[in-house]
Amino acid sequence: MTTALQPPLPSHPLLRLRLAPRGGMPRLIDGAWWPSSYDLPTELPRLLAGVPRAWGHITSVTVNGATWSAVPGRMLVSNQVVRLHRSLTASAAHTIVLLAPGRGRWDLTVVPPNTTEEAAEPLMAAAADGAAGETREAVKKPRC
């Protein structure tokens, strides 16, 4: 009997993040993030580890409180305190806002975790291309 060796599974899921190219014009949406779950204490450290270093240290994050499970007031991420805020506005239902003092604010469309790859890919591409209005509308009704 021959046994085929299986490649080891990654120790953590890949970060599914697509950012818009840097430019001089401000954007409504700076990219898209497709988390694996709505568990913020698990997902946020992965996201923050993957954002560009040029963004600086993210000290504040705002998420939709009705969407994400367990949003503590703050958490320790890479030995840095990150303050977490909950928003209940309809315009922020599928958005996460990252703030870095003196560096800026970045708004990312959140693609729901249960979205199929086929449906998520165009949403992420649209957010990275700057089609923010279209992306927000499409995220409201993902094909799962």
Coordinates of N, CA and C in Angstrom, one line a residue:
M1 N 0.8 -1.2 0.0 CA 0.0 0.0 0.0 C 0.9 1.2 0.0
T2 N 0.5 2.2 -0.8 CA 1.3 3.4 -0.9 C 0.5 4.6 -0.3
T3 N 1.2 5.4 0.5 CA 0.5 6.5 1.1 C 1.0 7.8 0.5
A4 N 0.1 8.6 0.0 CA 0.4 9.9 -0.6 C 0.5 10.9 0.5
L5 N 1.5 11.7 0.6 CA 1.6 12.7 1.6 C 0.8 13.9 1.2
Q6 N 0.0 14.4 2.2 CA -0.8 15.6 2.0 C 0.0 16.8 2.4
P7 N -0.1 17.9 1.7 CA 0.6 19.1 2.1 C 0.0 19.6 3.4
P8 N 0.7 20.2 4.3 CA 0.2 20.6 5.6 C -0.8 21.8 5.4
L9 N -1.8 21.8 6.2 CA -2.8 22.9 6.1 C -2.1 24.2 6.7
P10 N -2.5 25.4 6.2 CA -1.9 26.6 6.7 C -2.3 26.7 8.2
S11 N -1.5 27.3 9.0 CA -1.8 27.5 10.4 C -2.9 28.5 10.6
H12 N -3.1 29.4 9.7 CA -4.2 30.3 9.8 C -4.7 30.6 8.4
P13 N -5.9 30.9 8.2 CA -6.5 31.2 6.9 C -5.8 32.4 6.2
L14 N -5.7 32.3 4.9 CA -5.2 33.5 4.2 C -6.0 34.7 4.4
L15 N -5.4 35.8 4.4 CA -6.1 37.1 4.5 C -6.6 37.4 3.1
R16 N -7.9 37.6 3.1 CA -8.6 38.0 1.8 C -8.9 39.5 1.8
L17 N -7.9 40.2 1.3 CA -8.0 41.7 1.3 C -7.5 42.2 0.0
R18 N -8.3 43.1 -0.6 CA -7.9 43.7 -1.8 C -8.1 45.3 -1.6
L19 N -7.0 46.0 -1.9 CA -7.0 47.4 -1.7 C -6.9 48.2 -3.0
A20 N -7.5 49.4 -3.0 CA -7.5 50.2 -4.1 C -6.1 50.8 -4.3
P21 N -5.7 51.1 -5.5 CA -4.4 51.7 -5.7 C -4.3 53.1 -5.0
R22 N -3.1 53.4 -4.5 CA -3.0 54.7 -3.9 C -3.1 55.8 -5.0
G23 N -3.7 56.9 -4.6 CA -3.9 58.0 -5.6 C -4.1 59.3 -4.8
G24 N -4.2 60.3 -5.6 CA -4.4 61.6 -4.9 C -5.8 62.0 -4.5
M25 N -6.8 61.3 -5.2 CA -8.2 61.6 -4.9 C -8.7 60.8 -3.7
P26 N -9.4 61.4 -2.8 CA -10.0 60.6 -1.7 C -11.1 59.7 -2.3
R27 N -11.3 58.5 -1.6 CA -12.2 57.5 -2.0 C -13.3 57.3 -0.9
L28 N -14.4 56.8 -1.3 CA -15.4 56.4 -0.4 C -15.0 55.1 0.2
I29 N -14.5 54.2 -0.6 CA -14.1 52.9 -0.2 C -12.6 52.7 -0.6
D30 N -11.8 52.2 0.3 CA -10.4 52.0 0.1 C -10.0 50.5 -0.3
G31 N -11.0 49.7 -0.4 CA -10.8 48.3 -0.7 C -11.9 47.4 -0.1
A32 N -11.6 46.1 -0.1 CA -12.5 45.1 0.4 C -11.8 44.1 1.2
W33 N -12.5 43.6 2.3 CA -12.0 42.5 3.1 C -13.1 41.5 3.2
W34 N -12.6 40.2 3.1 CA -13.6 39.1 3.1 C -13.1 38.2 4.3
P35 N -13.6 38.5 5.5 CA -13.2 37.7 6.6 C -13.8 36.2 6.6
S36 N -13.2 35.4 7.3 CA -13.7 34.0 7.4 C -14.9 33.8 8.3
S37 N -15.1 34.8 9.2 CA -16.2 34.7 10.1 C -16.6 36.1 10.6
Y38 N -17.6 36.2 11.4 CA -17.9 37.5 12.1 C -17.4 37.5 13.5
D39 N -16.4 36.8 13.8 CA -15.8 36.8 15.1 C -14.6 37.8 15.1
L40 N -14.9 39.0 15.6 CA -14.0 40.1 15.5 C -12.7 39.9 16.2
P41 N -12.7 39.3 17.5 CA -11.4 39.1 18.1 C -10.5 38.1 17.4
T42 N -11.1 37.2 16.6 CA -10.3 36.3 15.7 C -9.8 37.0 14.4
E43 N -10.7 37.7 13.8 CA -10.5 38.2 12.5 C -9.7 39.5 12.4
L44 N -9.9 40.4 13.4 CA -9.2 41.7 13.4 C -7.7 41.6 13.4
P45 N -7.1 40.8 14.3 CA -5.7 40.7 14.2 C -5.1 40.3 12.9
R46 N -5.8 39.4 12.2 CA -5.4 39.0 10.8 C -5.4 40.2 9.9
L47 N -6.5 40.9 9.9 CA -6.7 42.1 9.1 C -5.6 43.1 9.3
L48 N -5.4 43.5 10.6 CA -4.4 44.5 10.9 C -3.0 44.1 10.6
A49 N -2.7 42.8 10.7 CA -1.4 42.3 10.3 C -1.1 42.4 8.8
G50 N -2.2 42.5 8.0 CA -2.1 42.5 6.6 C -2.2 43.9 5.9
V51 N -2.6 44.9 6.7 CA -2.7 46.2 6.0 C -1.3 46.8 5.8
P52 N -1.1 47.7 4.8 CA 0.2 48.2 4.5 C 0.8 48.9 5.7
R53 N 2.1 48.8 5.8 CA 2.8 49.5 6.9 C 2.7 51.0 6.8
A54 N 2.6 51.5 5.6 CA 2.4 52.9 5.3 C 1.2 53.5 6.0
W55 N 0.2 52.6 6.3 CA -1.0 53.1 7.0 C -0.7 53.5 8.5
G56 N 0.4 53.0 9.0 CA 0.8 53.3 10.4 C 0.0 52.4 11.3
H57 N 0.1 52.7 12.6 CA -0.5 51.9 13.6 C -2.0 52.2 13.7
I58 N -2.8 51.2 13.4 CA -4.3 51.4 13.5 C -4.6 51.4 15.0
T59 N -5.2 52.5 15.5 CA -5.6 52.6 16.9 C -7.1 52.5 17.2
S60 N -7.9 52.6 16.1 CA -9.3 52.7 16.3 C -10.0 52.0 15.1
V61 N -11.0 51.1 15.4 CA -11.7 50.4 14.4 C -13.2 50.5 14.7
T62 N -14.0 50.8 13.7 CA -15.4 50.9 13.8 C -16.1 49.8 12.9
V63 N -17.0 49.1 13.5 CA -17.7 48.0 12.8 C -19.2 48.1 13.1
N64 N -20.0 47.4 12.3 CA -21.4 47.4 12.5 C -21.7 46.5 13.7
G65 N -22.2 47.0 14.7 CA -22.5 46.3 16.0 C -23.5 45.2 15.8
A66 N -24.4 45.3 14.8 CA -25.5 44.3 14.6 C -24.9 43.1 13.8
T67 N -23.8 43.3 13.1 CA -23.3 42.3 12.2 C -22.3 41.4 12.9
W68 N -21.4 42.1 13.7 CA -20.2 41.4 14.3 C -20.6 40.8 15.7
S69 N -20.2 39.6 16.0 CA -20.4 39.1 17.3 C -19.3 39.6 18.2
A70 N -19.6 39.8 19.4 CA -18.7 40.1 20.5 C -17.7 41.3 20.1
V71 N -18.2 42.5 20.3 CA -17.3 43.6 20.0 C -16.9 44.2 21.3
P72 N -15.7 43.9 21.8 CA -15.3 44.5 23.1 C -15.0 45.9 22.9
G73 N -14.8 46.7 24.0 CA -14.4 48.1 23.9 C -13.0 48.3 23.3
R74 N -12.2 47.4 23.6 CA -10.8 47.5 23.1 C -10.2 46.1 23.1
M75 N -9.1 45.9 22.4 CA -8.4 44.6 22.4 C -6.9 44.9 22.1
L76 N -6.1 43.9 22.5 CA -4.7 44.0 22.3 C -4.4 43.2 21.0
V77 N -3.8 43.9 20.1 CA -3.4 43.3 18.8 C -1.9 43.6 18.6
S78 N -1.1 42.6 18.5 CA 0.3 42.8 18.3 C 0.9 43.7 19.4
N79 N 0.5 43.5 20.6 CA 1.0 44.3 21.7 C 0.6 45.8 21.7
Q80 N -0.4 46.1 20.9 CA -0.9 47.5 20.8 C -2.4 47.5 21.1
V81 N -2.9 48.5 21.9 CA -4.3 48.6 22.2 C -5.0 49.2 21.0
V82 N -6.1 48.5 20.6 CA -7.0 49.0 19.5 C -8.3 49.2 20.1
R83 N -8.8 50.4 20.0 CA -10.2 50.7 20.5 C -11.2 50.3 19.4
L84 N -12.3 49.7 19.9 CA -13.3 49.2 19.0 C -14.6 50.0 19.2
H85 N -15.2 50.4 18.1 CA -16.5 51.1 18.2 C -17.5 50.4 17.4
R86 N -18.7 50.5 17.9 CA -19.9 49.9 17.2 C -20.7 50.9 16.6
S87 N -21.1 50.7 15.3 CA -22.0 51.6 14.6 C -23.2 50.8 14.3
L88 N -24.4 51.4 14.4 CA -25.6 50.8 14.0 C -26.3 51.4 12.8
T89 N -25.6 52.3 12.1 CA -26.2 53.0 11.0 C -26.2 52.1 9.8
A90 N -27.3 52.2 9.0 CA -27.4 51.4 7.8 C -26.3 51.6 6.8
S91 N -25.7 52.8 6.7 CA -24.7 53.0 5.8 C -23.4 52.3 6.1
A92 N -23.3 51.8 7.4 CA -22.0 51.2 7.8 C -22.3 49.7 7.9
A93 N -23.4 49.1 7.4 CA -23.7 47.7 7.6 C -22.6 46.8 7.1
H94 N -22.0 47.1 6.0 CA -21.0 46.3 5.4 C -19.6 47.0 5.2
T95 N -19.3 47.7 6.3 CA -18.0 48.5 6.2 C -17.3 48.4 7.5
I96 N -16.0 48.4 7.4 CA -15.1 48.5 8.6 C -14.3 49.7 8.4
V97 N -14.1 50.5 9.4 CA -13.3 51.8 9.3 C -12.1 51.6 10.2
L98 N -10.9 51.9 9.6 CA -9.7 51.8 10.4 C -9.1 53.2 10.5
L99 N -8.7 53.6 11.7 CA -8.1 54.9 11.9 C -6.7 54.8 12.5
A100 N -5.8 55.6 11.9 CA -4.4 55.7 12.4 C -4.1 57.2 12.6
P101 N -3.9 57.6 13.9 CA -3.6 59.0 14.1 C -2.5 59.6 13.3
G102 N -2.7 60.7 12.6 CA -1.7 61.4 11.8 C -1.5 60.7 10.5
R103 N -2.1 59.6 10.2 CA -1.9 58.9 8.9 C -3.2 58.9 8.1
G104 N -4.3 58.7 8.7 CA -5.5 58.7 7.9 C -6.6 57.7 8.4
R105 N -7.6 57.6 7.5 CA -8.8 56.8 7.7 C -9.0 55.9 6.5
W106 N -9.3 54.6 6.7 CA -9.5 53.7 5.6 C -10.8 53.0 5.8
D107 N -11.7 53.0 4.8 CA -13.0 52.4 4.9 C -12.9 51.2 3.9
L108 N -13.2 50.0 4.5 CA -13.2 48.8 3.7 C -14.6 48.2 3.6
T109 N -15.0 47.7 2.4 CA -16.2 47.0 2.3 C -15.9 45.6 2.9
V110 N -16.9 45.1 3.7 CA -16.8 43.8 4.3 C -17.7 42.9 3.5
V111 N -17.0 41.9 2.8 CA -17.8 40.9 2.1 C -18.2 39.8 3.1
P112 N -19.5 39.5 3.2 CA -19.9 38.6 4.2 C -19.2 37.2 4.1
P113 N -18.8 36.7 5.3 CA -18.0 35.4 5.3 C -18.6 34.3 4.5
N114 N -19.9 34.2 4.5 CA -20.6 33.0 3.9 C -20.8 33.2 2.3
T115 N -20.2 34.3 1.8 CA -20.3 34.5 0.4 C -19.5 33.5 -0.4
T116 N -20.0 33.1 -1.5 CA -19.2 32.1 -2.3 C -18.0 32.9 -3.0
E117 N -17.0 32.1 -3.4 CA -15.9 32.7 -4.0 C -16.3 33.4 -5.3
E118 N -17.2 32.7 -6.0 CA -17.7 33.3 -7.3 C -18.4 34.6 -7.1
A119 N -19.1 34.8 -6.0 CA -19.8 36.1 -5.8 C -18.9 37.1 -5.1
A120 N -17.9 36.6 -4.3 CA -17.0 37.6 -3.6 C -16.0 38.2 -4.5
E121 N -15.5 37.5 -5.5 CA -14.5 38.1 -6.4 C -14.9 39.4 -7.0
P122 N -16.1 39.4 -7.7 CA -16.4 40.7 -8.3 C -16.7 41.8 -7.3
L123 N -17.1 41.5 -6.1 CA -17.3 42.5 -5.0 C -16.0 43.1 -4.6
M124 N -15.0 42.2 -4.4 CA -13.7 42.7 -4.0 C -13.0 43.5 -5.1
A125 N -13.2 43.1 -6.4 CA -12.6 43.8 -7.5 C -13.2 45.2 -7.6
A126 N -14.6 45.3 -7.5 CA -15.2 46.5 -7.6 C -14.8 47.5 -6.5
A127 N -14.6 47.0 -5.3 CA -14.2 47.9 -4.2 C -12.8 48.4 -4.4
A128 N -11.9 47.5 -4.9 CA -10.5 47.9 -5.2 C -10.4 48.9 -6.4
D129 N -11.4 48.8 -7.3 CA -11.4 49.7 -8.5 C -12.1 51.0 -8.2
G130 N -12.7 51.1 -7.0 CA -13.3 52.4 -6.6 C -14.8 52.5 -6.9
A131 N -15.4 51.4 -7.3 CA -16.9 51.4 -7.6 C -17.6 51.2 -6.3
A132 N -17.4 52.1 -5.3 CA -17.9 51.9 -4.0 C -19.5 51.8 -3.9
G133 N -20.2 52.7 -4.6 CA -21.6 52.6 -4.5 C -22.1 51.3 -5.0
E134 N -21.6 50.8 -6.1 CA -22.0 49.5 -6.7 C -21.6 48.4 -5.7
T135 N -20.5 48.5 -5.1 CA -20.1 47.4 -4.1 C -21.0 47.3 -2.9
R136 N -21.3 48.5 -2.4 CA -22.2 48.5 -1.2 C -23.6 47.9 -1.5
E137 N -24.1 48.2 -2.7 CA -25.4 47.6 -3.1 C -25.3 46.1 -3.3
A138 N -24.2 45.7 -3.9 CA -24.1 44.3 -4.2 C -23.9 43.5 -2.9
V139 N -23.2 44.0 -2.0 CA -22.9 43.3 -0.7 C -24.2 43.1 0.1
K140 N -25.2 43.9 -0.1 CA -26.4 43.8 0.6 C -27.1 42.5 0.2
K141 N -26.9 42.0 -1.0 CA -27.6 40.8 -1.5 C -26.6 39.9 -2.1
P142 N -25.7 39.3 -1.3 CA -24.7 38.4 -1.9 C -25.3 37.1 -2.4
R143 N -24.8 36.6 -3.4 CA -25.2 35.2 -3.9 C -24.4 34.2 -3.1
C144 N -25.1 33.4 -2.3 CA -24.5 32.4 -1.5 C -24.8 31.0 -2.0

